[in-house]
Short mmCIF file of C-alpha atoms and ligand atoms in Angstrom, two decimals:
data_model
loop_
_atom_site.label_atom_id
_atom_site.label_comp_id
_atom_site.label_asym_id
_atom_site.label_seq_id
_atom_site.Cartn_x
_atom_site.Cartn_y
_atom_site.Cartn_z
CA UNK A 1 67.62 149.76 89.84
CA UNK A 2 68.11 146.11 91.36
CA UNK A 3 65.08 144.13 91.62
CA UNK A 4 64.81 141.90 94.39
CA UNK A 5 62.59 138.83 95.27
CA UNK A 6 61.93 137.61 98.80
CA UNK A 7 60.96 134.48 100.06
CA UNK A 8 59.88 134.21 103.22
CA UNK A 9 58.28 137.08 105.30
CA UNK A 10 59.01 136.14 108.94
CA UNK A 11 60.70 138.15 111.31
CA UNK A 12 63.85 138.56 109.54
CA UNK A 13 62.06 139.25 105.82
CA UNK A 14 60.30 142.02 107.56
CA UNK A 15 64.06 142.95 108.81
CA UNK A 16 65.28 143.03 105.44
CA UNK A 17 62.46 145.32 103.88
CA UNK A 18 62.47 147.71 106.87
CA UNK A 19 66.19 148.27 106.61
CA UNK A 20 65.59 148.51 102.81
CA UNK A 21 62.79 151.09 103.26
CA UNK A 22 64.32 152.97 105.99
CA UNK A 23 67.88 152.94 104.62
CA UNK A 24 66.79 153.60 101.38
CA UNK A 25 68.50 156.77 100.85
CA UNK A 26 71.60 156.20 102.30
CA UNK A 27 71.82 152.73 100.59
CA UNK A 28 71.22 154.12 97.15
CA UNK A 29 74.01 156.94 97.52
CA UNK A 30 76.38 154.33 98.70
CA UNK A 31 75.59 151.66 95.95
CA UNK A 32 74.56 153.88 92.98
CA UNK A 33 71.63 152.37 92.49
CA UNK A 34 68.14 151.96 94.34
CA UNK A 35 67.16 148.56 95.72
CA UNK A 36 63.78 147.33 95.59
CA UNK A 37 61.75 144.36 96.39
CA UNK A 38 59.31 143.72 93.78
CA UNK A 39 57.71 140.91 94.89
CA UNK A 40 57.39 138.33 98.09
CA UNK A 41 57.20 134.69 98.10
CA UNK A 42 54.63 133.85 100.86
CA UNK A 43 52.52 131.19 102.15
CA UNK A 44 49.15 133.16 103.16
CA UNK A 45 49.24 136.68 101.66
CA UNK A 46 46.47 137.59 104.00
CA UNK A 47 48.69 137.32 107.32
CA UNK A 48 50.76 140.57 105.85
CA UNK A 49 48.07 143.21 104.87
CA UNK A 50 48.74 145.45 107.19
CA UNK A 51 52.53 145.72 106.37
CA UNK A 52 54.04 148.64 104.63
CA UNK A 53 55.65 146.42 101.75
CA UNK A 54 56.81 149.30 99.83
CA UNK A 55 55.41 148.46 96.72
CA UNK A 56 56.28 144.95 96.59
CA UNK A 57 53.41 142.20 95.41
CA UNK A 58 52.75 139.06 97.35
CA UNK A 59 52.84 135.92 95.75
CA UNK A 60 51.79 132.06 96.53
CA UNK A 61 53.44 131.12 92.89
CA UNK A 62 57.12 130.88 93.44
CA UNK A 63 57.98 129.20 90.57
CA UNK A 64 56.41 131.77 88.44
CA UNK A 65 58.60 134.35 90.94
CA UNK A 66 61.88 132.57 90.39
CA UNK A 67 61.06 132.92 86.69
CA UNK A 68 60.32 136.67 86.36
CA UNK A 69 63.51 137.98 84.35
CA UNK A 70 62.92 141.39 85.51
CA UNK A 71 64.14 140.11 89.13
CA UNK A 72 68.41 140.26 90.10
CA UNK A 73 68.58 138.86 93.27
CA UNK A 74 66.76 136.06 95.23
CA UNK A 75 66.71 136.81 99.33
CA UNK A 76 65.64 133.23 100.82
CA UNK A 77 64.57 133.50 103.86
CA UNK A 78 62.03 130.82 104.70
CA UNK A 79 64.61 128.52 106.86
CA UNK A 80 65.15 124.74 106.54
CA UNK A 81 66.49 122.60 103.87
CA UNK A 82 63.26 121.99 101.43
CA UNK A 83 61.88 123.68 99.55
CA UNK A 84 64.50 126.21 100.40
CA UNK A 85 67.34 124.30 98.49
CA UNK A 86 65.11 123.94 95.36
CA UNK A 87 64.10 127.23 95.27
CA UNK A 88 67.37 128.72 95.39
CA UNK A 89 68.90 126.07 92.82
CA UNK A 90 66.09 127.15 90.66
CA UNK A 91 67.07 130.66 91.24
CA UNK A 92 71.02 130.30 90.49
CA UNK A 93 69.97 128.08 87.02
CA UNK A 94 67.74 131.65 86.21
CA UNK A 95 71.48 133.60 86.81
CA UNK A 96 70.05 135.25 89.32
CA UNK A 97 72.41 136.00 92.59
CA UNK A 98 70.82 134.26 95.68
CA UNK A 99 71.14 135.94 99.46
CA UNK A 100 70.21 133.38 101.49
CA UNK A 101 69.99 133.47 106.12
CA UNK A 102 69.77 129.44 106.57
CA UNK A 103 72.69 127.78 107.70
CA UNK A 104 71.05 124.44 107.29
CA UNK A 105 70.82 124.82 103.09
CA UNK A 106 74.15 126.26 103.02
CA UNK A 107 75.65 123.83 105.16
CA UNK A 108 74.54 120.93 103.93
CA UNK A 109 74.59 121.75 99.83
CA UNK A 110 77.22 124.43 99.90
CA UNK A 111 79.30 122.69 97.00
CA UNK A 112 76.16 122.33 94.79
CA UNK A 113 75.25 125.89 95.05
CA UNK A 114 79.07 127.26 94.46
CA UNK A 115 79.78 124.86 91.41
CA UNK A 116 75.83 126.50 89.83
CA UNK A 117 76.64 129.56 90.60
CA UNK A 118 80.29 129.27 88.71
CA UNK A 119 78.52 127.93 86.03
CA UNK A 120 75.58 130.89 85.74
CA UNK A 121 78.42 133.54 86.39
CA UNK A 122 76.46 134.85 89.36
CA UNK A 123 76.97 134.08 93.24
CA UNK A 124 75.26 133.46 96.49
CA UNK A 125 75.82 135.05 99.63
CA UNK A 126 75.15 133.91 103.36
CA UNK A 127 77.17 136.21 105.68
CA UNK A 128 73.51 136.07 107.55
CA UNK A 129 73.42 132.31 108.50
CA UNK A 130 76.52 132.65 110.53
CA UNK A 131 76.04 134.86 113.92
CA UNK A 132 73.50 137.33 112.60
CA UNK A 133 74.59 140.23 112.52
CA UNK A 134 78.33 140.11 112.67
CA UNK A 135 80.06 140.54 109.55
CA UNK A 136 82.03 137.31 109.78
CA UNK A 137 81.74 136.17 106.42
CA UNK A 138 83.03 139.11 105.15
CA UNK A 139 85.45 139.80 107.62
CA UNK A 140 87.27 136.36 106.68
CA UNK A 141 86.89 136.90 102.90
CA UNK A 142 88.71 140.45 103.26
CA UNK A 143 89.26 141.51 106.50
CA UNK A 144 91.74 138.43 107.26
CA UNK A 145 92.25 137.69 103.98
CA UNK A 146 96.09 138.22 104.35
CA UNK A 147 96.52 135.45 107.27
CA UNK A 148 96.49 131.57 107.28
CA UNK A 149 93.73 131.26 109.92
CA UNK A 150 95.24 129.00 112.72
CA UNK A 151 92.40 128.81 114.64
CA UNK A 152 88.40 130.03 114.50
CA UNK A 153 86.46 129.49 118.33
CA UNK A 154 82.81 130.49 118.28
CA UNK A 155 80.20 131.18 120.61
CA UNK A 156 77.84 130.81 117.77
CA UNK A 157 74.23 130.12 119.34
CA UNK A 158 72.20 132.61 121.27
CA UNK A 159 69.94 131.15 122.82
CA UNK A 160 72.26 128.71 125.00
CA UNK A 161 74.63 131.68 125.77
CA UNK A 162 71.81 133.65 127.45
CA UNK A 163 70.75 130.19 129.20
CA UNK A 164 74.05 129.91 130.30
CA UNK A 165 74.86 133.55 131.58
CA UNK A 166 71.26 133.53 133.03
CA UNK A 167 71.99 130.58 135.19
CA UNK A 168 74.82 132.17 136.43
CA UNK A 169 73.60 135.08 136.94
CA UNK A 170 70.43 134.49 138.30
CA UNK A 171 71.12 131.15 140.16
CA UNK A 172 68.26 129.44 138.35
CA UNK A 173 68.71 125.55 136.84
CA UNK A 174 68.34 125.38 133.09
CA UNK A 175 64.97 124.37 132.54
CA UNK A 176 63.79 127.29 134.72
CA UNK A 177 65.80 130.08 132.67
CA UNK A 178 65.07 128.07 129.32
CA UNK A 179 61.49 128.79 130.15
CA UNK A 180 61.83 132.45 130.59
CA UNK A 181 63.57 132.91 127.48
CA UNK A 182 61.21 131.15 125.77
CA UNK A 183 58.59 133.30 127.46
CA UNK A 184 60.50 136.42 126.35
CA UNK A 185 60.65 135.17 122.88
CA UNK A 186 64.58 134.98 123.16
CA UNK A 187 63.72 131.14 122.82
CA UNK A 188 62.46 129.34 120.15
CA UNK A 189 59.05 127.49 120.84
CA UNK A 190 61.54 123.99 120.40
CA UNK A 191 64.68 124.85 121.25
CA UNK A 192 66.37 121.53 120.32
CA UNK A 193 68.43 122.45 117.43
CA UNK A 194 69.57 125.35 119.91
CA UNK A 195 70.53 123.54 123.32
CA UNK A 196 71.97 120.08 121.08
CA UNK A 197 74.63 122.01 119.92
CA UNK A 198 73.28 121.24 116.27
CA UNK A 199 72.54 124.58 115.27
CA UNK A 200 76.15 125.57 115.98
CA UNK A 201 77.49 122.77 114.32
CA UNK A 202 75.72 123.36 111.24
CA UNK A 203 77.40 127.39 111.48
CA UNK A 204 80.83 125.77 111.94
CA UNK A 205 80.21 123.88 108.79
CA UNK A 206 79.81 126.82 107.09
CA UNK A 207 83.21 128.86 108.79
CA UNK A 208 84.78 125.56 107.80
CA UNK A 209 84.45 126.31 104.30
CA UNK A 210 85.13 129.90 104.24
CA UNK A 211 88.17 130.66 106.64
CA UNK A 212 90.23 127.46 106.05
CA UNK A 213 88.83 126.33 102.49
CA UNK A 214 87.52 122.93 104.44
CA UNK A 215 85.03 120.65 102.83
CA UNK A 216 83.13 119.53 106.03
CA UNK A 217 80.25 117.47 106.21
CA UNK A 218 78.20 117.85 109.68
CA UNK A 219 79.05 113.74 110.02
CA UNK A 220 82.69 114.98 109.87
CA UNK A 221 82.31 117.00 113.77
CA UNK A 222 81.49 115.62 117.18
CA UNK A 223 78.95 118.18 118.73
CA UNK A 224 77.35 118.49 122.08
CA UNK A 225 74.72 120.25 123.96
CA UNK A 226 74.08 122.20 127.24
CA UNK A 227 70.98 119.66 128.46
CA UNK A 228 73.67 118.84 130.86
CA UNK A 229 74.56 121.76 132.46
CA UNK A 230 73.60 122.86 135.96
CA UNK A 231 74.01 125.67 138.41
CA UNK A 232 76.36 123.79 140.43
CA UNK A 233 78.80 123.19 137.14
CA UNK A 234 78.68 126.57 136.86
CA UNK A 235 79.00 127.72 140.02
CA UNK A 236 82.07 125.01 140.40
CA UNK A 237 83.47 126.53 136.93
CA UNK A 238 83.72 130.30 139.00
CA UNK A 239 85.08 128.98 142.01
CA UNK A 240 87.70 127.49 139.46
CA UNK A 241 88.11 130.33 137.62
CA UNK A 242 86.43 129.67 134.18
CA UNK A 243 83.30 130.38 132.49
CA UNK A 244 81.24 128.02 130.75
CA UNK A 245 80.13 128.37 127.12
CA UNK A 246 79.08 126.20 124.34
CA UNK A 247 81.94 126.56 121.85
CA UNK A 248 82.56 126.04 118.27
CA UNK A 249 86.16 125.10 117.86
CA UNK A 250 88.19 124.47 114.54
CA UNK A 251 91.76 124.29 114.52
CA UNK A 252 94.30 124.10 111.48
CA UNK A 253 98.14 121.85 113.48
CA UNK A 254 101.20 122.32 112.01
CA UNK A 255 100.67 119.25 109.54
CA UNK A 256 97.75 120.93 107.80
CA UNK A 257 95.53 118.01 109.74
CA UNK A 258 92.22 119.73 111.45
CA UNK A 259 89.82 119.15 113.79
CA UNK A 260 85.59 120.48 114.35
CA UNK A 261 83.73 119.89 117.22
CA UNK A 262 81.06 121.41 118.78
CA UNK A 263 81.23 121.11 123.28
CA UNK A 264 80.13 122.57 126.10
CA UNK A 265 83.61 124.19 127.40
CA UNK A 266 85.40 125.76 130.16
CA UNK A 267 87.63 128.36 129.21
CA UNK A 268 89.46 131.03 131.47
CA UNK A 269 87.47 133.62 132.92
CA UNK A 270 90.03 136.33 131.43
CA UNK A 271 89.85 134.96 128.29
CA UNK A 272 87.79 137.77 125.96
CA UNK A 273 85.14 135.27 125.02
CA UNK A 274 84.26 134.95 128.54
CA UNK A 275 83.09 138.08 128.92
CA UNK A 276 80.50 137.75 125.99
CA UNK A 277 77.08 137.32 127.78
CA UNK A 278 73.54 137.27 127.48
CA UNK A 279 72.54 136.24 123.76
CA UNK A 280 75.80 137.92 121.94
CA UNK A 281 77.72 135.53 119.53
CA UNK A 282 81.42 136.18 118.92
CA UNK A 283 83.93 134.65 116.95
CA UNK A 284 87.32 134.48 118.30
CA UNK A 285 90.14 134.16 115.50
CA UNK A 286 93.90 132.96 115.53
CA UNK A 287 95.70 134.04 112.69
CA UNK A 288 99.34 133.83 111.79
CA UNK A 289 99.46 137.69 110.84
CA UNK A 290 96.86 139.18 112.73
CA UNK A 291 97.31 137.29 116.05
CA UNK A 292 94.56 137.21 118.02
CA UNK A 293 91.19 138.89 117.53
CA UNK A 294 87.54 139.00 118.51
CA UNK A 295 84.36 140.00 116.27
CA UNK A 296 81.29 140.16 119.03
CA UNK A 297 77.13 141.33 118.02
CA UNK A 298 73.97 140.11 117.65
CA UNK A 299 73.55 136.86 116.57
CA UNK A 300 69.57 136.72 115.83
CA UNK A 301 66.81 139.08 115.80
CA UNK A 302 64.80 140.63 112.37
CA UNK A 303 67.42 143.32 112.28
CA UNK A 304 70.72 142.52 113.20
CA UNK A 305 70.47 139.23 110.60
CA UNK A 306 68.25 141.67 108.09
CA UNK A 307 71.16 143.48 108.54
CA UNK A 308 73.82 140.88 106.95
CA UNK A 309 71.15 140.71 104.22
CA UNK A 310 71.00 143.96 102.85
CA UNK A 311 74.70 144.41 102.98
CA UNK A 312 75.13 141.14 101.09
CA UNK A 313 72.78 142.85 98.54
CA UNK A 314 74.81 145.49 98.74
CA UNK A 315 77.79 144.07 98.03
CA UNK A 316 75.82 142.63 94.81
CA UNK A 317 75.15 145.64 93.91
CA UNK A 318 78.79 146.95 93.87
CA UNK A 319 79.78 144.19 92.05
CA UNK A 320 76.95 144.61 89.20
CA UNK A 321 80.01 143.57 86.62
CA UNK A 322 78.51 140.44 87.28
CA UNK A 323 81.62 138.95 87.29
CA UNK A 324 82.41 136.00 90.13
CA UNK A 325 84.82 138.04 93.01
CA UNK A 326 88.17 136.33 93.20
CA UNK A 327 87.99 137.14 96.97
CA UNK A 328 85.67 134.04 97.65
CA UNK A 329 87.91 131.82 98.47
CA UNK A 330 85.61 128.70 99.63
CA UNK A 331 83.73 128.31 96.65
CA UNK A 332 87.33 126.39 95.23
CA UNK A 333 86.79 123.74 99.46
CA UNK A 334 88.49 120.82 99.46
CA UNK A 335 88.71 117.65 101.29
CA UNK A 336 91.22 118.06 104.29
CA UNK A 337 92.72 115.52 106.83
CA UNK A 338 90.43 115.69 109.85
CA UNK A 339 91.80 113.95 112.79
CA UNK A 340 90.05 111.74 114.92
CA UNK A 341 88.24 113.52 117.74
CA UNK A 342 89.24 110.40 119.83
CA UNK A 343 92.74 111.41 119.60
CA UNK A 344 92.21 115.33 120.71
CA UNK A 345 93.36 116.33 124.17
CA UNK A 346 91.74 117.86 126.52
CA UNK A 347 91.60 118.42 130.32
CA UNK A 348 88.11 117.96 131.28
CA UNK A 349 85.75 118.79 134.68
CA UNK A 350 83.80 116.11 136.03
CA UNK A 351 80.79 116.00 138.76
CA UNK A 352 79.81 113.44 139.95
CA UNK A 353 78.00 112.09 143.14
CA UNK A 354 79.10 109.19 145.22
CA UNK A 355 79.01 106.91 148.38
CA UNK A 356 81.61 108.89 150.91
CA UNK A 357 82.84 105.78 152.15
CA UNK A 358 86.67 104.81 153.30
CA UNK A 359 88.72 103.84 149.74
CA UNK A 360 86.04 104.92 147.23
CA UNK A 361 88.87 108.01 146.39
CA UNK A 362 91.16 105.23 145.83
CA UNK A 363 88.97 103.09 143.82
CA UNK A 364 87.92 105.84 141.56
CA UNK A 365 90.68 107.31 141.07
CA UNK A 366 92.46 104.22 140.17
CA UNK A 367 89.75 103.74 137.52
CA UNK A 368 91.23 107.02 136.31
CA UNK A 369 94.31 105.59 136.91
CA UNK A 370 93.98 103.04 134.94
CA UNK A 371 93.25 104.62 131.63
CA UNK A 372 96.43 107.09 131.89
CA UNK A 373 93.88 109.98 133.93
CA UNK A 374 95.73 112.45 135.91
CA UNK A 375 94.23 114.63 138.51
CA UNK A 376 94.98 118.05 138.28
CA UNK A 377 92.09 119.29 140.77
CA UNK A 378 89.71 117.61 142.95
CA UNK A 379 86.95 119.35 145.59
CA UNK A 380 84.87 117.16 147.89
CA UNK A 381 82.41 119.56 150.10
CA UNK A 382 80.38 118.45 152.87
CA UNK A 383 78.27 114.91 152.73
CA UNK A 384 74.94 114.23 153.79
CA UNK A 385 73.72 110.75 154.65
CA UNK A 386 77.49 109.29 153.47
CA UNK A 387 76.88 110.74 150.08
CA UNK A 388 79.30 113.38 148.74
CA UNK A 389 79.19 115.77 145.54
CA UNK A 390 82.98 115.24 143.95
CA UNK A 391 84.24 117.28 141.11
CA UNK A 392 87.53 116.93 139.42
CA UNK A 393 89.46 118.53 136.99
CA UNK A 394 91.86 116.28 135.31
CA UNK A 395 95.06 117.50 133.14
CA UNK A 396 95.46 117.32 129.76
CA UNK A 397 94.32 113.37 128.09
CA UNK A 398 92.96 111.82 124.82
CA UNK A 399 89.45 111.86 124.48
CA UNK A 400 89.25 108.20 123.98
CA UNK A 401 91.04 107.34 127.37
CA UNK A 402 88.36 109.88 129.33
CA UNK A 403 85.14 108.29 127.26
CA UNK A 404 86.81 104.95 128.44
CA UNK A 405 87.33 106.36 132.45
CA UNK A 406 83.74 108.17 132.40
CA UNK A 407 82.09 104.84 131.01
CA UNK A 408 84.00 102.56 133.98
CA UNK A 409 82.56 105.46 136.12
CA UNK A 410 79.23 105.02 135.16
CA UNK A 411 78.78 101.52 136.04
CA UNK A 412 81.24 101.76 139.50
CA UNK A 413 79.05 101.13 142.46
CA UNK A 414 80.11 103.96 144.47
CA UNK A 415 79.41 106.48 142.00
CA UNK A 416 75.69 107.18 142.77
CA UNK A 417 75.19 109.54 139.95
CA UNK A 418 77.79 110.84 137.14
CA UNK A 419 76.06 114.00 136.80
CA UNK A 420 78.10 116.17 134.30
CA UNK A 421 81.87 116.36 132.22
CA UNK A 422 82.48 119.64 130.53
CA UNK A 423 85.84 119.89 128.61
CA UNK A 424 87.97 122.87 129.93
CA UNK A 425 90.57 124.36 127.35
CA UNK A 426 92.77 127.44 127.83
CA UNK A 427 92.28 128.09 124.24
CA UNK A 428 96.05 129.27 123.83
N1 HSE B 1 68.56 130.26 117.16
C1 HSE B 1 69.83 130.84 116.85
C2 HSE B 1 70.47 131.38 118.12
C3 HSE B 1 69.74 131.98 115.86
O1 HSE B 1 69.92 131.26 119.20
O2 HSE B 1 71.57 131.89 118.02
C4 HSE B 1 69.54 131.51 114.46
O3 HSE B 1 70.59 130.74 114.02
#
């Protein structure tokens, strides 16, 4: 039998031991071996009494937990970077294997914990703190395993892809959906890390390491949130013909160089992630073998992320030699080239309102003009009061020369209000 600890009984620790519990049989045939928490790591043991724990003992004293030789594997899932990343040091110096669900630890101390792990012969696992549910950890470690990865696009959050589908869909402005998702529980009580981009980033970080061996720091990627956003982008973006989504984009260029960022994009409404809605993650792969290919699930939730869990315990458990798989490939991340997000190229979608006077076209778009901005599309509907709503698409241009045009644009006179820019990307 494996012994496991948890720490951390929220939502997705209760996942983790109902899957156990309920899977039990099934899990034991397939691994050889029974699986069984022995003992929980919570704050106030009196909030869970009524929970069928299967046996398992609730504990305040974690450092006696982490101790306890008669435990295998750690399951951290208490969230946020302290005392999270003590704990599970303190766990990986014991040998034991750690399973952790928080992108922020792994992100931000991913080295530490590979190089401790090399050292105590054992390993830790976090296919849960990328997009849930979706076996993308594991999917890159094997699955693609044969292909230089070219590319890796995600739609990695889900609460700003239901905001975004629900604005669509329901005509609503984002505060107004943001609030019924919260009231739904779908969002969290503070959403920031979620709508920021910065929860996204932080699961990019992580992707980094894994499907192109990349040593990213979150310092090393721009990222951007959907605070922006409104119905009429979005509504503009269908008349157009693209969706909008908050993507995660990584891309390897032909001279190894790379480049992270985190935006608010529009993409083409036929591309396949445009038709993943409501709070579904997906992560949408180039490789040079493979060619193109989309993982989609659940990206949150007790289950689909207890889920990941128990199969990374699983996969502990089939690997009970105790010897460190060759097949993870990012615990040996390097430092790569990262270009400069300045110099990425992009066409981007602008709206913006202004004074509808004669020669304010001609004075804005010389601004554009002027810093090499070409105007691919441009839709002026009907003013009220000599004030018009403009929106442009521009082609292709370096980021630095539209930061430059947007920030002339700001300050012009006739522009009243520079509402919103969202890049747009064919993603070919
Ligand atoms: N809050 C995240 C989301 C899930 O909305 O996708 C946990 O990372």
């Amino acid at each position: 039998m494996l012994n496991i600890g948890l720490l951390g009984l929220g939502h997705v620790g209760q996942g983790v031991l109902r899957i156990l519990l309920e899977n039990a049989d099934l899990i034991k045939e397939r691994v050889g071996q029974a699986l069984c928490v022995k003992s929980i790591g919570v704050r106030s043991p009196e909030k869970y009494q009524n929970l069928n724990l299967g046996g398992a003992t609730l504990t305040t004293d974690i450092d006696s937990m982490l101790l306890d030789p008669e435990l295998h594997i750690i399951v951290e899932v208490m969230g946020g970077e302290e005392p999270a990343y003590t704990y599970i040091c303190k766990a990986l110096k014991q040998g034991k294997y750690v399973v952790t669900a928080n992108k922020e630890v792994v992100a931000k101390h991913k080295k530490t914990f590979f190089e401790l792990a090399k050292t105590q012969q054992v390993d830790i696992y976090f296919e849960a703190a990328v997009a849930g549910g979706i076996p993308i950890i594991r999917s890159l470690k094997v699955g693609y395993a044969a292909n230089k990865i070219q590319s890796l696009t995600g739609i990695l959050n889900g609460t700003t892809n239901y905001i975004l589908s629900k604005i669509e869909e329901e005509e609503k402005e984002f505060n107004e959906v943001l609030q019924t998702a919260q009231n739904l529980g779908l969002a969290e009580a503070d959403p920031s890390m979620d709508i920021t981009g910065l929860d996204a980033a932080y699961k990019l970080v992580i992707l980094a390491a894994v499907a192109f061996k990349a040593d990213i720091q979150l310092n090393d990627l721009d990222y951007e949130g959907i605070e922006s956003i409104g119905l009429k982008d979005i509504q503009y973006a269908k008349e157009l013909g693209y969706r909008i989504k908050l993507l995660a984009l990584s891309k390897r260029y032909d001279d190894n160089r790379m480049s992270f960022g985190v935006y608010p994009t529009m993409i083409p409404e036929q591309h396949l992630l445009a038709s993943v809605r409501e709070e579904l993650n997906a992560v949408y792969i180039v490789g040079n073998a493979v060619g193109d290919s989309l993982i989609t699930g659940k990206g949150a939730g007790g289950s689909p992320t207890g889920s990941a869990i128990v199969s990374d315990i699983m996969d502990i458990a089939f690997d009970s030699t105790k010897k460190l798989s060759r097949r993870n490939l990012e615990t040996n991340c390097q430092a790569v080239q990262i270009l400069d997000s300045q110099e990425l190229e992009s066409q981007f979608y602008m709206r913006l309102i202004i004074a509808d006077h004669p020669r304010v076209l001609e004075k804005l778009t010389g601004i554009l003009g002027h810093y090499d901005v070409s105007i691919a599309k441009l839709i002026q509907k009907e003013s009220h009061n000599s004030v018009a709503e403009l929106v442009i698409v521009t082609y292709e241009v370096k980021e630095k020369n539209m930061q430059q045009a947007i920030h002339t644009l700001k300050k012009a006179p006739e522009v009243h209000r520079f509402l919103t820019y969202i890049r747009v990307k064919d993603l070919v």
